[in-house]
XYZ file of C-alpha atoms in Angstrom:
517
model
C 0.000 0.000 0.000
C 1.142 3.350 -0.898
C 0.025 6.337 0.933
C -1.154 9.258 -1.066
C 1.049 12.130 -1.685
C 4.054 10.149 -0.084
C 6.674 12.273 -1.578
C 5.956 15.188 0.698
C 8.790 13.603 3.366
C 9.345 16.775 5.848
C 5.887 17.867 7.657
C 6.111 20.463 11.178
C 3.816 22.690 13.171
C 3.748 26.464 12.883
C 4.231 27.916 16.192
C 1.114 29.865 15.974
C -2.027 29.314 14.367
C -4.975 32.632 13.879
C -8.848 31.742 14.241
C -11.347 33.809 12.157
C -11.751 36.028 14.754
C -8.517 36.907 15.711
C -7.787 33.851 18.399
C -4.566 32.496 18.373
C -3.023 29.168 19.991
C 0.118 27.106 19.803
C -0.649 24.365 17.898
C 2.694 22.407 19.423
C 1.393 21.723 22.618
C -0.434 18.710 23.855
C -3.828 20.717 24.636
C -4.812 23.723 22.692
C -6.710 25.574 25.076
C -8.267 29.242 23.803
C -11.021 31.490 23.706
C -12.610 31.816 20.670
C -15.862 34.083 20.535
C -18.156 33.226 23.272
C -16.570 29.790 23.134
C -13.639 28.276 25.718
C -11.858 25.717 23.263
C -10.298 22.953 25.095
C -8.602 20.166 22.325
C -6.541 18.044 24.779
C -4.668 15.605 22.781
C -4.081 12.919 25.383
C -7.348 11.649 25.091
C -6.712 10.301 21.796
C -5.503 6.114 21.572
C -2.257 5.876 20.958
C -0.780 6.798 17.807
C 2.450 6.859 15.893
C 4.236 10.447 15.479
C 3.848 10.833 12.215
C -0.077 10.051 12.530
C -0.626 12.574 15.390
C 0.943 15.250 13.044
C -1.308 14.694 10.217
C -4.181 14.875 12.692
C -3.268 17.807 14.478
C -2.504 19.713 10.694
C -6.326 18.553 9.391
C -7.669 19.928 12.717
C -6.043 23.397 12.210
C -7.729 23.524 8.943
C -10.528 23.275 11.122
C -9.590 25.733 13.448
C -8.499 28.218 11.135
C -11.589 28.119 8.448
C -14.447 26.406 10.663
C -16.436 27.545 13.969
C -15.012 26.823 16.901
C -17.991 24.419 17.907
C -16.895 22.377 14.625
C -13.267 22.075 15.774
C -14.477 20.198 19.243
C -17.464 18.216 17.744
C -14.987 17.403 14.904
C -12.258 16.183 17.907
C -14.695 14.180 19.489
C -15.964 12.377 16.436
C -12.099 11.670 15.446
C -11.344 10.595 18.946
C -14.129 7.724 18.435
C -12.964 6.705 15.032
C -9.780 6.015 16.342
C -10.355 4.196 19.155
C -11.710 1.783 17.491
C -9.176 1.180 14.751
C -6.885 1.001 17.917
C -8.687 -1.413 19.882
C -9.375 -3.533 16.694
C -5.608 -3.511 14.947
C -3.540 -2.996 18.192
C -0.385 -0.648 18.737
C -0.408 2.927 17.831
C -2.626 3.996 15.190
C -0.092 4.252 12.052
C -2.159 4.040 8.850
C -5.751 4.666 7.752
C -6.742 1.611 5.292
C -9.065 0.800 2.985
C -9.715 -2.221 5.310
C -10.064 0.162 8.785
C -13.245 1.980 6.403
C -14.870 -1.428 5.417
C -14.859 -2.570 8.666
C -16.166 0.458 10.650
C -18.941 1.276 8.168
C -20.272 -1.811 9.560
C -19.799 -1.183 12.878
C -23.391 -0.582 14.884
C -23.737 1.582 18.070
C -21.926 -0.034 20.283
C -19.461 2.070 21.921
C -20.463 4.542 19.397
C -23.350 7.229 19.636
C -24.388 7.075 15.995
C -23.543 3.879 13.774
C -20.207 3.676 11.722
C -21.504 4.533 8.773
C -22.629 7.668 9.602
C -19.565 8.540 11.991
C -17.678 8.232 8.559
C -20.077 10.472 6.876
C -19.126 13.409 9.348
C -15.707 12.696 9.127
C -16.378 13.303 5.478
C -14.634 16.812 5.675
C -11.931 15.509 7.623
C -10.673 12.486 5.156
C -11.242 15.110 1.980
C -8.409 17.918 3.698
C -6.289 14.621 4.729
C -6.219 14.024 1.248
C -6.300 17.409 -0.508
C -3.237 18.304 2.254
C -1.371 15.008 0.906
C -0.746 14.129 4.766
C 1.006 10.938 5.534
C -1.330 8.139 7.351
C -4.036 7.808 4.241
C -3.860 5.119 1.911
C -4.679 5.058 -1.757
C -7.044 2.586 -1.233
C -8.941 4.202 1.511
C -9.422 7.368 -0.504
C -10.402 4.893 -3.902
C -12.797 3.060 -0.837
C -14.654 6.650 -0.107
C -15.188 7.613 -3.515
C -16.746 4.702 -4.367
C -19.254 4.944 -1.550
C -22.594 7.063 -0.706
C -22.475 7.459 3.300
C -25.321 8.658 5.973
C -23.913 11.988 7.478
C -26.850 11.941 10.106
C -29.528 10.030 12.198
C -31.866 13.426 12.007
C -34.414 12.070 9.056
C -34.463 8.480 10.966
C -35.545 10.173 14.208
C -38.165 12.537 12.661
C -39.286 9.951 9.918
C -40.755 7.337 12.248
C -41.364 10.115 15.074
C -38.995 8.768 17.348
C -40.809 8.609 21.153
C -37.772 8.625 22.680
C -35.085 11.322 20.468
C -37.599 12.255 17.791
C -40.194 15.053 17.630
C -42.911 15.821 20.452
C -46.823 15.188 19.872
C -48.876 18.379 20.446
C -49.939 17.267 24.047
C -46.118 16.222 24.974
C -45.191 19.258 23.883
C -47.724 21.527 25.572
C -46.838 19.473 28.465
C -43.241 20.574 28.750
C -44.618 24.055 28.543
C -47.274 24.041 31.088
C -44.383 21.914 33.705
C -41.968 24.946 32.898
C -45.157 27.448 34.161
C -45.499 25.711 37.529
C -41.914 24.982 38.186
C -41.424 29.205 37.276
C -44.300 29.812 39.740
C -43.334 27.736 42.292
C -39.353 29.310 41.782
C -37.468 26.345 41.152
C -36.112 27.848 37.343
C -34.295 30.576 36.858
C -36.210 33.726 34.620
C -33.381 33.144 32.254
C -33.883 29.460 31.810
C -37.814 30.122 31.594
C -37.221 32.551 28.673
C -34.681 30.491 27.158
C -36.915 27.814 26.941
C -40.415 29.658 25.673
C -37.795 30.529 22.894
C -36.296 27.339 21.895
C -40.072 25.951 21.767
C -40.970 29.184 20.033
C -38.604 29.100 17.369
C -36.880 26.003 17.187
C -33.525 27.841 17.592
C -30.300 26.238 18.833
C -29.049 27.113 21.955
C -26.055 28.288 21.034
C -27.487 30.847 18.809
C -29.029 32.015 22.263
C -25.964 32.167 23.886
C -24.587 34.570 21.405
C -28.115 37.304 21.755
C -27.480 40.196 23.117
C -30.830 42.382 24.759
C -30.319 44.733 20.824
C -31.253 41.857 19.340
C -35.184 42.258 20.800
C -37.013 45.145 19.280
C -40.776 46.216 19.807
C -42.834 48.228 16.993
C -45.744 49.082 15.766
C -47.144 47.791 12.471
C -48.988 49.171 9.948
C -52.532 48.423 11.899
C -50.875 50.674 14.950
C -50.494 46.724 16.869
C -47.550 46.535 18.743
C -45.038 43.491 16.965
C -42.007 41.760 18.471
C -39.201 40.868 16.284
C -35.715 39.244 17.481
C -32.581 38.969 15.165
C -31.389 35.581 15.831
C -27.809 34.435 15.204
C -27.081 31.970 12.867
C -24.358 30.799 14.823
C -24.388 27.425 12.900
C -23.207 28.123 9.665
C -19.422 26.792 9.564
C -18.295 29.567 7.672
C -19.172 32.429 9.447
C -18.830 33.472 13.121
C -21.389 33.950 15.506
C -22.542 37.561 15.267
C -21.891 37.900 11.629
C -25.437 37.146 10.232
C -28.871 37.350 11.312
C -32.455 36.047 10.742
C -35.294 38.433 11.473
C -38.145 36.422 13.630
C -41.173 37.367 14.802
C -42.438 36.591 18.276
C -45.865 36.412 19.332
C -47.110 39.358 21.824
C -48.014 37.249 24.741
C -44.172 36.399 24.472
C -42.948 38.888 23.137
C -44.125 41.112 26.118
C -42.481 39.323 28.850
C -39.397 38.841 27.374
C -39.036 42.416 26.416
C -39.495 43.392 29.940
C -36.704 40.352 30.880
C -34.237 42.452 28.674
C -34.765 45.725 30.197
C -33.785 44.426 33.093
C -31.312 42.530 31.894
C -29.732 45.575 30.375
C -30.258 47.591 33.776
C -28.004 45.220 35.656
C -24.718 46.520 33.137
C -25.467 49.915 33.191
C -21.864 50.600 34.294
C -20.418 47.124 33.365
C -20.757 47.571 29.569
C -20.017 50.932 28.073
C -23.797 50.274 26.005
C -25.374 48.024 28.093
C -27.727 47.398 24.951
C -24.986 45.092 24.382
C -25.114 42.777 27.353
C -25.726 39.037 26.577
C -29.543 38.620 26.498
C -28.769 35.645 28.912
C -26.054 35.789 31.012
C -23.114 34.009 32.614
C -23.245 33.846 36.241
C -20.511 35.652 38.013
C -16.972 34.285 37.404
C -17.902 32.307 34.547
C -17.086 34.647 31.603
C -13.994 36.375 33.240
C -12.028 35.222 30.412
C -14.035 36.964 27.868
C -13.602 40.192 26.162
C -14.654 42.255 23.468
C -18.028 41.430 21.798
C -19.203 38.635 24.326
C -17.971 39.710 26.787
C -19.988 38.361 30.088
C -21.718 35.940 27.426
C -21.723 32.388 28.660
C -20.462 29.663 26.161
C -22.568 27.258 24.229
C -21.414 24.234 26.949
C -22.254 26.134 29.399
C -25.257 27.410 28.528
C -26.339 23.989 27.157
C -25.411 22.579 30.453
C -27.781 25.160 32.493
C -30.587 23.955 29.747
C -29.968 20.414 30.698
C -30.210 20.868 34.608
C -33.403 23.264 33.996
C -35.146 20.415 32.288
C -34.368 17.610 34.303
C -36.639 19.279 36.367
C -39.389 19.018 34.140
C -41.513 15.630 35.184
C -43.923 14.800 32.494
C -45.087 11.459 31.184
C -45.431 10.570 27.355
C -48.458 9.212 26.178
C -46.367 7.497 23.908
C -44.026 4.897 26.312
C -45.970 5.900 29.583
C -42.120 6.577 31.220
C -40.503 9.992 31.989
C -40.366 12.265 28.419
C -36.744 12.967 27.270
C -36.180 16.827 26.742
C -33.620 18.200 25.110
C -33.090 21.007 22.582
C -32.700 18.361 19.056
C -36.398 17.423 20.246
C -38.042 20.925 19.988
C -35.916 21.925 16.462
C -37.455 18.577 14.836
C -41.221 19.490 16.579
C -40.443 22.444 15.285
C -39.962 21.213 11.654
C -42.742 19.128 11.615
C -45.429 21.268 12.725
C -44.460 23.801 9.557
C -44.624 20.557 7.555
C -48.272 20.052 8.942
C -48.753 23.613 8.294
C -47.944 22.820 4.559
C -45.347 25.141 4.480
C -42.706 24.632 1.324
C -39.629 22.940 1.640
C -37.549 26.465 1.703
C -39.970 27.559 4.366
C -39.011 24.712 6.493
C -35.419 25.518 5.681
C -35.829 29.062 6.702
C -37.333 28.313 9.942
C -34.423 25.568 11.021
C -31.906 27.865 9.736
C -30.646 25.355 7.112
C -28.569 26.631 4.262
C -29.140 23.553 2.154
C -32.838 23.150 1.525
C -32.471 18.655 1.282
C -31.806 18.650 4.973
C -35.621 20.370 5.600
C -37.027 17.274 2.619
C -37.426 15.051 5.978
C -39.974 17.090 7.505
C -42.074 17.190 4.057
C -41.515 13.306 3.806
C -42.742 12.071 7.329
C -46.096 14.249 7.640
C -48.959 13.319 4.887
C -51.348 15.150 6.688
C -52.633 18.675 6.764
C -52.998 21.186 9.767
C -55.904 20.237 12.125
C -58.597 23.144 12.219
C -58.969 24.345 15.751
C -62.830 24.421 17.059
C -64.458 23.494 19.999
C -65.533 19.856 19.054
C -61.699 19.101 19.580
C -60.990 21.236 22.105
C -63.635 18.932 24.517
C -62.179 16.038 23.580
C -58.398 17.075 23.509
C -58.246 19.170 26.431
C -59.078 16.784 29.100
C -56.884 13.984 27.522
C -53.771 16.431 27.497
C -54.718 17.089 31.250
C -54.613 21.185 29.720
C -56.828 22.645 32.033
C -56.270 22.167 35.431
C -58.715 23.867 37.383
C -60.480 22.757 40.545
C -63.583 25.166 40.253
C -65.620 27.446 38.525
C -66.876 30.543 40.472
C -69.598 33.054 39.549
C -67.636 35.994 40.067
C -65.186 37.699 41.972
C -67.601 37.024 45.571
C -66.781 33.406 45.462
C -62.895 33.705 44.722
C -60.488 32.426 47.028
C -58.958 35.905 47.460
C -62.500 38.242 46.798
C -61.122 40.619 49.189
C -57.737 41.024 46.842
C -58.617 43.049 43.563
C -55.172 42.276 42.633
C -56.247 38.521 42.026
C -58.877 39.205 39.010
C -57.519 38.752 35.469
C -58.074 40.695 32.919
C -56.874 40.297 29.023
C -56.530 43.666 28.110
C -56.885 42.921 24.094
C -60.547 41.115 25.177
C -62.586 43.052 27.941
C -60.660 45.207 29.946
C -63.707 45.575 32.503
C -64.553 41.222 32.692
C -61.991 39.547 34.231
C -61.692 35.754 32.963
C -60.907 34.503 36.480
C -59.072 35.173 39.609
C -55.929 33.559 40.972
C -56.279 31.366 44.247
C -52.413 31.757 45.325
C -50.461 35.003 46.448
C -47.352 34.134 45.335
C -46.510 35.973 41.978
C -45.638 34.132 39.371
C -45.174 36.185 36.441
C -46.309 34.134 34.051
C -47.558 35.170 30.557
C -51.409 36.221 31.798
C -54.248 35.378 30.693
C -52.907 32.267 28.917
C -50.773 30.220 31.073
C -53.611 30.615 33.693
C -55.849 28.278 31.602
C -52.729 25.441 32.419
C -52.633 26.413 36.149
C -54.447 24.941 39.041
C -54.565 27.978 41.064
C -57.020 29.464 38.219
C -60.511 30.326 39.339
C -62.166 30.631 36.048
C -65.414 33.326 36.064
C -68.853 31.669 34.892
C -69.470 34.409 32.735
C -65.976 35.533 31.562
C -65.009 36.318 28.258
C -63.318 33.424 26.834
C -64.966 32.650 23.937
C -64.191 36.267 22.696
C -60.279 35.230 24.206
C -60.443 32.284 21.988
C -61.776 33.880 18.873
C -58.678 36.565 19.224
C -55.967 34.002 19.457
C -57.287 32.138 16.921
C -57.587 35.091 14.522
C -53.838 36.349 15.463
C -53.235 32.572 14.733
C -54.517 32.737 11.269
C -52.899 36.221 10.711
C -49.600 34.338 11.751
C -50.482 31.138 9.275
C -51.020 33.602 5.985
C -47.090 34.299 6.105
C -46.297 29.800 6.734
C -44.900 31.039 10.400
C -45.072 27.938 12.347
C -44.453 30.290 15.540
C -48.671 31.134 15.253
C -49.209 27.248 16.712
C -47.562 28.274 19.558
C -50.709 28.861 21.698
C -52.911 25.408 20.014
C -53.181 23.777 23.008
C -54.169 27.056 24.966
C -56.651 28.021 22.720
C -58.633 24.212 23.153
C -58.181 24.877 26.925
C -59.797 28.050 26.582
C -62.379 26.664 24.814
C -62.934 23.813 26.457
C -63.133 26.631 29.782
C -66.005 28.366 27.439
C -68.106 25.006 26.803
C -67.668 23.605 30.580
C -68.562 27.284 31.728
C -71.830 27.241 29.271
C -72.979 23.828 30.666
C -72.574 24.987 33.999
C -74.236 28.023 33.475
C -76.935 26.493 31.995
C -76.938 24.009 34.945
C -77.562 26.514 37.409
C -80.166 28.502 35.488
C -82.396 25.157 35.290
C -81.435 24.971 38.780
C -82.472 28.217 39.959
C -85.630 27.923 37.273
């Protein structure tokens, strides 16, 4: 076996090596450790199986590619993914790793999951970009044969269209009531202050707009705007990161989103005071991180994030926050999974129920290449469910979305009658009829009216206006559908409970009247 490019004898390290942003790091050393954006890069070399000398140069050259031309969130999941590939060939072959062959391909494109968290074949896949620099660079360590082997091959790069396909129960998309679910648990466990306001926002977000969380760890509070719109309404638009994209960095393009007012209103008033607390720390405080690092965490950071939080970490405060969540799926009747992946491919496939077009879908996921949005389009025949009343009463009780204990005539039966403070009021509806009254003190400051429809505290009025509530959500709902915005099915499962509130209100009304006739 020859290995391609062999004449190139004489191969070394430069002694420093530049990120796209201006980082720089010693590739020489056994760990490259560096800041990079809002990200701490931490490449420690040791982890790696053995391997010959010759073999770790060639790896460490391919990776500076990657450092030099890719994100810095490439370079580590790029680490990680080499780190298993070799492993393997070590434990398999024995000694330090030497030589890629065509043999060391064969064999680990056949290789299942074990050990491995995706199969071989598509662990090769995403080492695609690694194998074609190896090559194009003319490194020692890659035989003829192994490049001849890749050529002559079609390979998965990703488990995604699996997962959403057959609407995996367990890393696939939610159904509407797990979803909702999630939602209504983050409410209560806000109320009841066991998450943080951050996390809370973070999360209404995420489920909002299918973003990533690392394009929320690079917002800053500019990014929210409010403004009126040509009907004098009062919209909410964010400018979301697309801190994906490999060949740009975090900050250097945006996507304009719109959020829905009952969002949009608390999260506004989340970023004023987010900004408030650097009046004095940031020369603009406009320019503060729209979610924070806690103190000490972002010490090392300067410039444009600085006191941003990196994508691990932020990820990692994500992952805490919704272990907290305790909700059952329908589905396996165990504890639900939730993690970011799972809202980005609900996400996709409620536009894809929405009938919105394939670049629609790919606008929405922030996907450059339409093919990766094709999924979405493949795995959902049918059309959008119409929202009315007949589903509402036999959804609502089924996703346990209304939670209430009692209905009350008015304000003189509330738990709290002699507390004003406790009626609520939507002021787009009635501002004079409250819809109910809250039966706790302790102020939760959730989104009101709607997450009080999902809260057991709620003391819904007989006669309250929520039919007329219902009727305005769903026409902002169809406002939101005319432009394919998946964000306007947000508030589905609200607007059954609120429904369902109006026909259980009716038949008690009507109960009492024959009552009292």
């Amino acid at each position: 076996m020859k290995t391609i490019h062999s004449v190139q004898s004489t191969w070394s390290l430069p002694s420093k090596v530049a990120t796209r942003s201006g980082a720089s790091f010693d590739p020489r050393h056994a760990e490259w450790s560096y800041t990079d954006e809002n990200n701490d890069v931490r490449i420690r070399f040791d982890l790696l199986p053995p391997l010959s000398q010759s073999f770790l140069l060639s790896v460490k050259l391919v990776l500076i590619r990657f450092a030099e031309e890719r994100a810095p969130s490439t370079l580590h999941t790029t680490f990680g993914k080499v780190n298993q590939f070799l492993a393997c060939l070590h434990q398999w072959n024995g000694g330090p790793v030497s030589t890629i062959t065509e043999i060391d391909l064969i064999n680990f494109k056949g290789t299942k999951r074990e050990g491995l968290r995706v199969s071989g074949e598509v662990l090769l896949g995403q080492l695609g970009g690694v194998f074609h620099w190896w090559r194009e660079m003319g490194l020692p360590g890659f035989t003829e044969e192994a490049g001849m082997f890749l050529d002559s091959v079609t390979l998965k790069s990703n488990e995604t269209g699996e997962r959403v396909r057959i609407r995996c129960p367990i890393h696939g998309p939610f159904t509407d009531i797990e979803q909702q679910n999630v939602i209504y648990a983050m409410d209560n466990l806000f109320a009841a202050g066991e998450v943080s306001e951050s996390m809370y926002m973070a999360t209404w977000l995420i489920n909002a707009l299918g973003v990533r969380p690392k394009q929320l760890a690079a917002m800053k509070v500019c990014d929210l705007r409010a403004k009126k719109d040509e009907d004098g309404e009062v919209a909410y638009q964010i400018d979301v990161p697309r801190a994906k994209q490999p060949d740009s960095l975090a900050r250097d393009a945006f996507t304009v989103r719109e959020v829905i007012r009952e969002l949009g209103i608390p999260l506004l008033a989340y970023a004023h005071g987010v900004r408030n607390s650097h009046v004095g720390r940031l020369a603009d405080p406009s320019q503060a991180p729209l979610f924070p690092a806690t103190a000490g965490m972002a010490d090392n950071k300067t410039g444009t994030f600085r006191f941003h939080a990196s994508p691990p970490q932020f990820h990692y405060w994500l992952k805490v926050t919704w272990k907290k969540v305790k909700v059952i799926s329908e589905r396996t009747g165990d504890a639900l999974r939730v993690h970011a992946h799972r809202f980005r491919y609900t996400f996709g496939t409620r536009m894809a129920q929405e009938n919105c077009t394939l670049e629609q879908i790919a606008a929405g996921l922030d996907h450059t290449n339409v093919n990766s949005a094709a999924v979405y389009i493949a795995s959902t025949p049918e059309i959008a469910i119409r929202l009315d009343e007949k589903l509402a009463s036999t959804v609502a009780p089924l996703a346990h979305a209304f939670l209430f204990k009692r209905i009350i005539k008015d304000g003189t039966e509330a738990t709290r009658r002699e507390d004003l403070s406790s009626r609520i009021i939507d002021m787009r509806t009635d501002r004079r009829k409250p819809v109910g009254s809250c039966g706790t003190e302790s102020g939760c400051g959730l989104l009101k009216p709607l997450a009080c429809y999902s809260c057991s505290s709620f003391e819904p009025w007989l006669d309250g206006p929520h039919r007329q509530l219902a009727e305005r959500l769903m026409a902002e709902r169809e406002r939101f559908l005319e432009g394919g915005a998946r964000i306007a099915s947000i508030n589905d499962q609200t607007i059954l409970s609120v429904l369902y509130v109006a026909r259980v209100c009716g038949e008690e009304s009507k109960r009492r009247g024959m009552l009292h006739g």
